[in-house]
């Protein structure tokens, strides 16, 4: 297995195993795709990235991180997103989107911010409102509708954002979820919100298209989520998902020891203990490192974020520098 080998998951076919992970660009007006997004995501399709995952996109207006985020809470966003999908497909990349709700980490103006419990992220953020049962139901149904719009836009995969301290993660972690009802307390209860979202999404997302779940495998704090708890969480909801995108952190501010491949072992453990495909991420742009982790089956796909922002033609560079037999775009043939 190599970064240039093909991959298939349900009906999604990838021509290589390089993934653009979701990365917010905060460049939208009112949630719509604009010229910046077309050029930005288009550059990764021209760079022959196997799978492009469009950034965290709000399933509700107050679920965005900022007012400048992309939105998918209404059918009116479908045409813009379809543009990104169509361009990706034209150049052979698959395209997905991350469906997200920021919860207490939202900084949108003039709208209520909510969370499982009334605990703020830090002093500079609003204290969130504890979500009522009605609000829980509303967010759950919003994820379902957004999955429907993602399908209308032609997305090959959706990724549910349950990582980095955003709303679903806030429910999963005992640090941020202090609820006394069915949604708080023991692990089974803290998973309920995610389970309901996945059940709802399944009603609208075609069976032949895969679903990714992005998780933070560690909160890096005592009594928070650790890899063992995350394995239990994934095993509880495994029937609803097809691949896990394994990240870490983001729930609270802590110092994390960051180095190339620092999250790979989390991916390896989840792949083995949950028997499910994984995407590894985190300082993985070194070609030899990505080959090593793929060959040793520590993941199925390799996501490179900042490395691809710096160089959307990273794959071509791998091909050129390592004399790989791989056809990149014919227009750029003389460069590799
Ligand atoms: C500018 C930027 C925006 C990001 N936005 C998101 C996001 O929308 N959703 C998400 O799950 N992670 C987000 N991340 C995290 C990345 O997807 C990725 O996990 C992280 O950058 C580590 O990978 P890297 O070392 O290859 O950059 C973002 C990272 C950056 C640098």
PDB file of N, CA and C and ligand atoms in Angstrom, residues 21-25 55-56 98 161 164 214 247 281-285 303-306 309, ligand 1:
ATOM      1  N   UNK A  21      -7.535  17.382   4.574  1.00  0.00           N
ATOM      2  CA  UNK A  21      -8.470  17.389   5.709  1.00  0.00           C
ATOM      3  C   UNK A  21      -9.240  18.715   5.732  1.00  0.00           C
ATOM      4  N   UNK A  22     -10.383  18.732   6.411  1.00  0.00           N
ATOM      5  CA  UNK A  22     -11.155  19.986   6.458  1.00  0.00           C
ATOM      6  C   UNK A  22     -10.343  21.091   7.132  1.00  0.00           C
ATOM      7  N   UNK A  23     -10.323  22.246   6.490  1.00  0.00           N
ATOM      8  CA  UNK A  23      -9.626  23.406   7.085  1.00  0.00           C
ATOM      9  C   UNK A  23     -10.417  24.676   6.806  1.00  0.00           C
ATOM     10  N   UNK A  24     -10.954  25.275   7.868  1.00  0.00           N
ATOM     11  CA  UNK A  24     -11.762  26.491   7.735  1.00  0.00           C
ATOM     12  C   UNK A  24     -10.936  27.633   7.171  1.00  0.00           C
ATOM     13  N   UNK A  25     -11.533  28.330   6.229  1.00  0.00           N
ATOM     14  CA  UNK A  25     -10.847  29.458   5.590  1.00  0.00           C
ATOM     15  C   UNK A  25     -11.481  30.794   5.979  1.00  0.00           C
ATOM     16  N   UNK A  55     -14.059  22.100   4.353  1.00  0.00           N
ATOM     17  CA  UNK A  55     -13.976  22.517   5.762  1.00  0.00           C
ATOM     18  C   UNK A  55     -15.284  22.409   6.571  1.00  0.00           C
ATOM     19  N   UNK A  56     -15.143  22.542   7.900  1.00  0.00           N
ATOM     20  CA  UNK A  56     -16.281  22.566   8.823  1.00  0.00           C
ATOM     21  C   UNK A  56     -17.325  23.550   8.313  1.00  0.00           C
ATOM     22  N   UNK A  98     -17.338  18.445   5.591  1.00  0.00           N
ATOM     23  CA  UNK A  98     -17.458  18.209   7.030  1.00  0.00           C
ATOM     24  C   UNK A  98     -18.670  18.973   7.559  1.00  0.00           C
ATOM     25  N   UNK A 161     -18.386  16.121  12.211  1.00  0.00           N
ATOM     26  CA  UNK A 161     -17.318  16.696  13.039  1.00  0.00           C
ATOM     27  C   UNK A 161     -17.619  16.441  14.520  1.00  0.00           C
ATOM     28  N   UNK A 164     -12.206  18.171  18.124  1.00  0.00           N
ATOM     29  CA  UNK A 164     -11.695  19.529  18.343  1.00  0.00           C
ATOM     30  C   UNK A 164     -12.534  20.418  19.256  1.00  0.00           C
ATOM     31  N   UNK A 214     -15.097  12.365  12.340  1.00  0.00           N
ATOM     32  CA  UNK A 214     -13.820  12.921  12.822  1.00  0.00           C
ATOM     33  C   UNK A 214     -13.842  12.994  14.338  1.00  0.00           C
ATOM     34  N   UNK A 247      -8.048  12.581  14.842  1.00  0.00           N
ATOM     35  CA  UNK A 247      -7.307  13.753  15.287  1.00  0.00           C
ATOM     36  C   UNK A 247      -7.257  13.725  16.806  1.00  0.00           C
ATOM     37  N   UNK A 281      -3.780  11.789  10.467  1.00  0.00           N
ATOM     38  CA  UNK A 281      -3.499  13.204  10.191  1.00  0.00           C
ATOM     39  C   UNK A 281      -2.540  13.744  11.240  1.00  0.00           C
ATOM     40  N   UNK A 282      -1.863  14.829  10.911  1.00  0.00           N
ATOM     41  CA  UNK A 282      -0.987  15.492  11.877  1.00  0.00           C
ATOM     42  C   UNK A 282       0.470  15.436  11.464  1.00  0.00           C
ATOM     43  N   UNK A 283       0.931  16.481  10.791  1.00  0.00           N
ATOM     44  CA  UNK A 283       2.336  16.610  10.361  1.00  0.00           C
ATOM     45  C   UNK A 283       2.812  15.367   9.599  1.00  0.00           C
ATOM     46  N   UNK A 284       2.081  15.034   8.547  1.00  0.00           N
ATOM     47  CA  UNK A 284       2.385  13.806   7.797  1.00  0.00           C
ATOM     48  C   UNK A 284       2.866  14.085   6.370  1.00  0.00           C
ATOM     49  N   UNK A 285       3.348  15.311   6.099  1.00  0.00           N
ATOM     50  CA  UNK A 285       3.662  15.609   4.697  1.00  0.00           C
ATOM     51  C   UNK A 285       4.944  14.970   4.186  1.00  0.00           C
ATOM     52  N   UNK A 303      -4.027  12.179   5.595  1.00  0.00           N
ATOM     53  CA  UNK A 303      -4.451  13.569   5.389  1.00  0.00           C
ATOM     54  C   UNK A 303      -3.288  14.504   5.693  1.00  0.00           C
ATOM     55  N   UNK A 304      -3.115  15.475   4.812  1.00  0.00           N
ATOM     56  CA  UNK A 304      -2.065  16.484   5.003  1.00  0.00           C
ATOM     57  C   UNK A 304      -2.731  17.857   4.908  1.00  0.00           C
ATOM     58  N   UNK A 305      -2.709  18.601   6.006  1.00  0.00           N
ATOM     59  CA  UNK A 305      -3.394  19.892   6.038  1.00  0.00           C
ATOM     60  C   UNK A 305      -2.490  21.044   5.638  1.00  0.00           C
ATOM     61  N   UNK A 306      -1.696  21.508   6.598  1.00  0.00           N
ATOM     62  CA  UNK A 306      -0.874  22.690   6.333  1.00  0.00           C
ATOM     63  C   UNK A 306       0.124  22.450   5.206  1.00  0.00           C
ATOM     64  N   UNK A 309      -1.696  23.225   2.180  1.00  0.00           N
ATOM     65  CA  UNK A 309      -1.938  24.673   2.040  1.00  0.00           C
ATOM     66  C   UNK A 309      -0.695  25.334   1.449  1.00  0.00           C
TER      67      UNK A 309
HETATM   68  C1  LIG B   1      -6.287  26.806   8.929  1.00  0.00           C
HETATM   69  C2  LIG B   1      -6.797  25.531   9.550  1.00  0.00           C
HETATM   70  C3  LIG B   1      -8.159  25.321   9.648  1.00  0.00           C
HETATM   71  C4  LIG B   1      -8.657  24.125  10.189  1.00  0.00           C
HETATM   72  N1  LIG B   1     -10.011  23.890  10.180  1.00  0.00           N
HETATM   73  C5  LIG B   1     -10.474  22.666  10.526  1.00  0.00           C
HETATM   74  C6  LIG B   1     -11.827  22.311  10.298  1.00  0.00           C
HETATM   75  O1  LIG B   1     -12.604  23.056   9.690  1.00  0.00           O
HETATM   76  N2  LIG B   1     -12.238  21.099  10.733  1.00  0.00           N
HETATM   77  C7  LIG B   1     -11.391  20.211  11.333  1.00  0.00           C
HETATM   78  O2  LIG B   1     -11.821  19.126  11.730  1.00  0.00           O
HETATM   79  N3  LIG B   1     -10.093  20.508  11.511  1.00  0.00           N
HETATM   80  C8  LIG B   1      -9.604  21.682  11.091  1.00  0.00           C
HETATM   81  N4  LIG B   1      -8.261  21.943  11.168  1.00  0.00           N
HETATM   82  C9  LIG B   1      -7.333  20.855  11.554  1.00  0.00           C
HETATM   83  C10 LIG B   1      -6.801  20.146  10.290  1.00  0.00           C
HETATM   84  O3  LIG B   1      -7.842  19.459   9.600  1.00  0.00           O
HETATM   85  C11 LIG B   1      -5.688  19.133  10.629  1.00  0.00           C
HETATM   86  O4  LIG B   1      -6.206  18.136  11.452  1.00  0.00           O
HETATM   87  C12 LIG B   1      -4.508  19.804  11.325  1.00  0.00           C
HETATM   88  O5  LIG B   1      -4.078  20.948  10.612  1.00  0.00           O
HETATM   89  C13 LIG B   1      -3.324  18.829  11.478  1.00  0.00           C
HETATM   90  O6  LIG B   1      -2.867  18.367  10.231  1.00  0.00           O
HETATM   91  P1  LIG B   1      -1.537  18.986   9.535  1.00  0.00           P
HETATM   92  O7  LIG B   1      -0.418  18.848  10.529  1.00  0.00           O
HETATM   93  O8  LIG B   1      -1.340  18.147   8.313  1.00  0.00           O
HETATM   94  O9  LIG B   1      -1.824  20.432   9.219  1.00  0.00           O
HETATM   95  C14 LIG B   1      -7.753  23.147  10.673  1.00  0.00           C
HETATM   96  C15 LIG B   1      -6.377  23.394  10.603  1.00  0.00           C
HETATM   97  C16 LIG B   1      -5.887  24.554  10.042  1.00  0.00           C
HETATM   98  C17 LIG B   1      -4.394  24.752   9.926  1.00  0.00           C
END
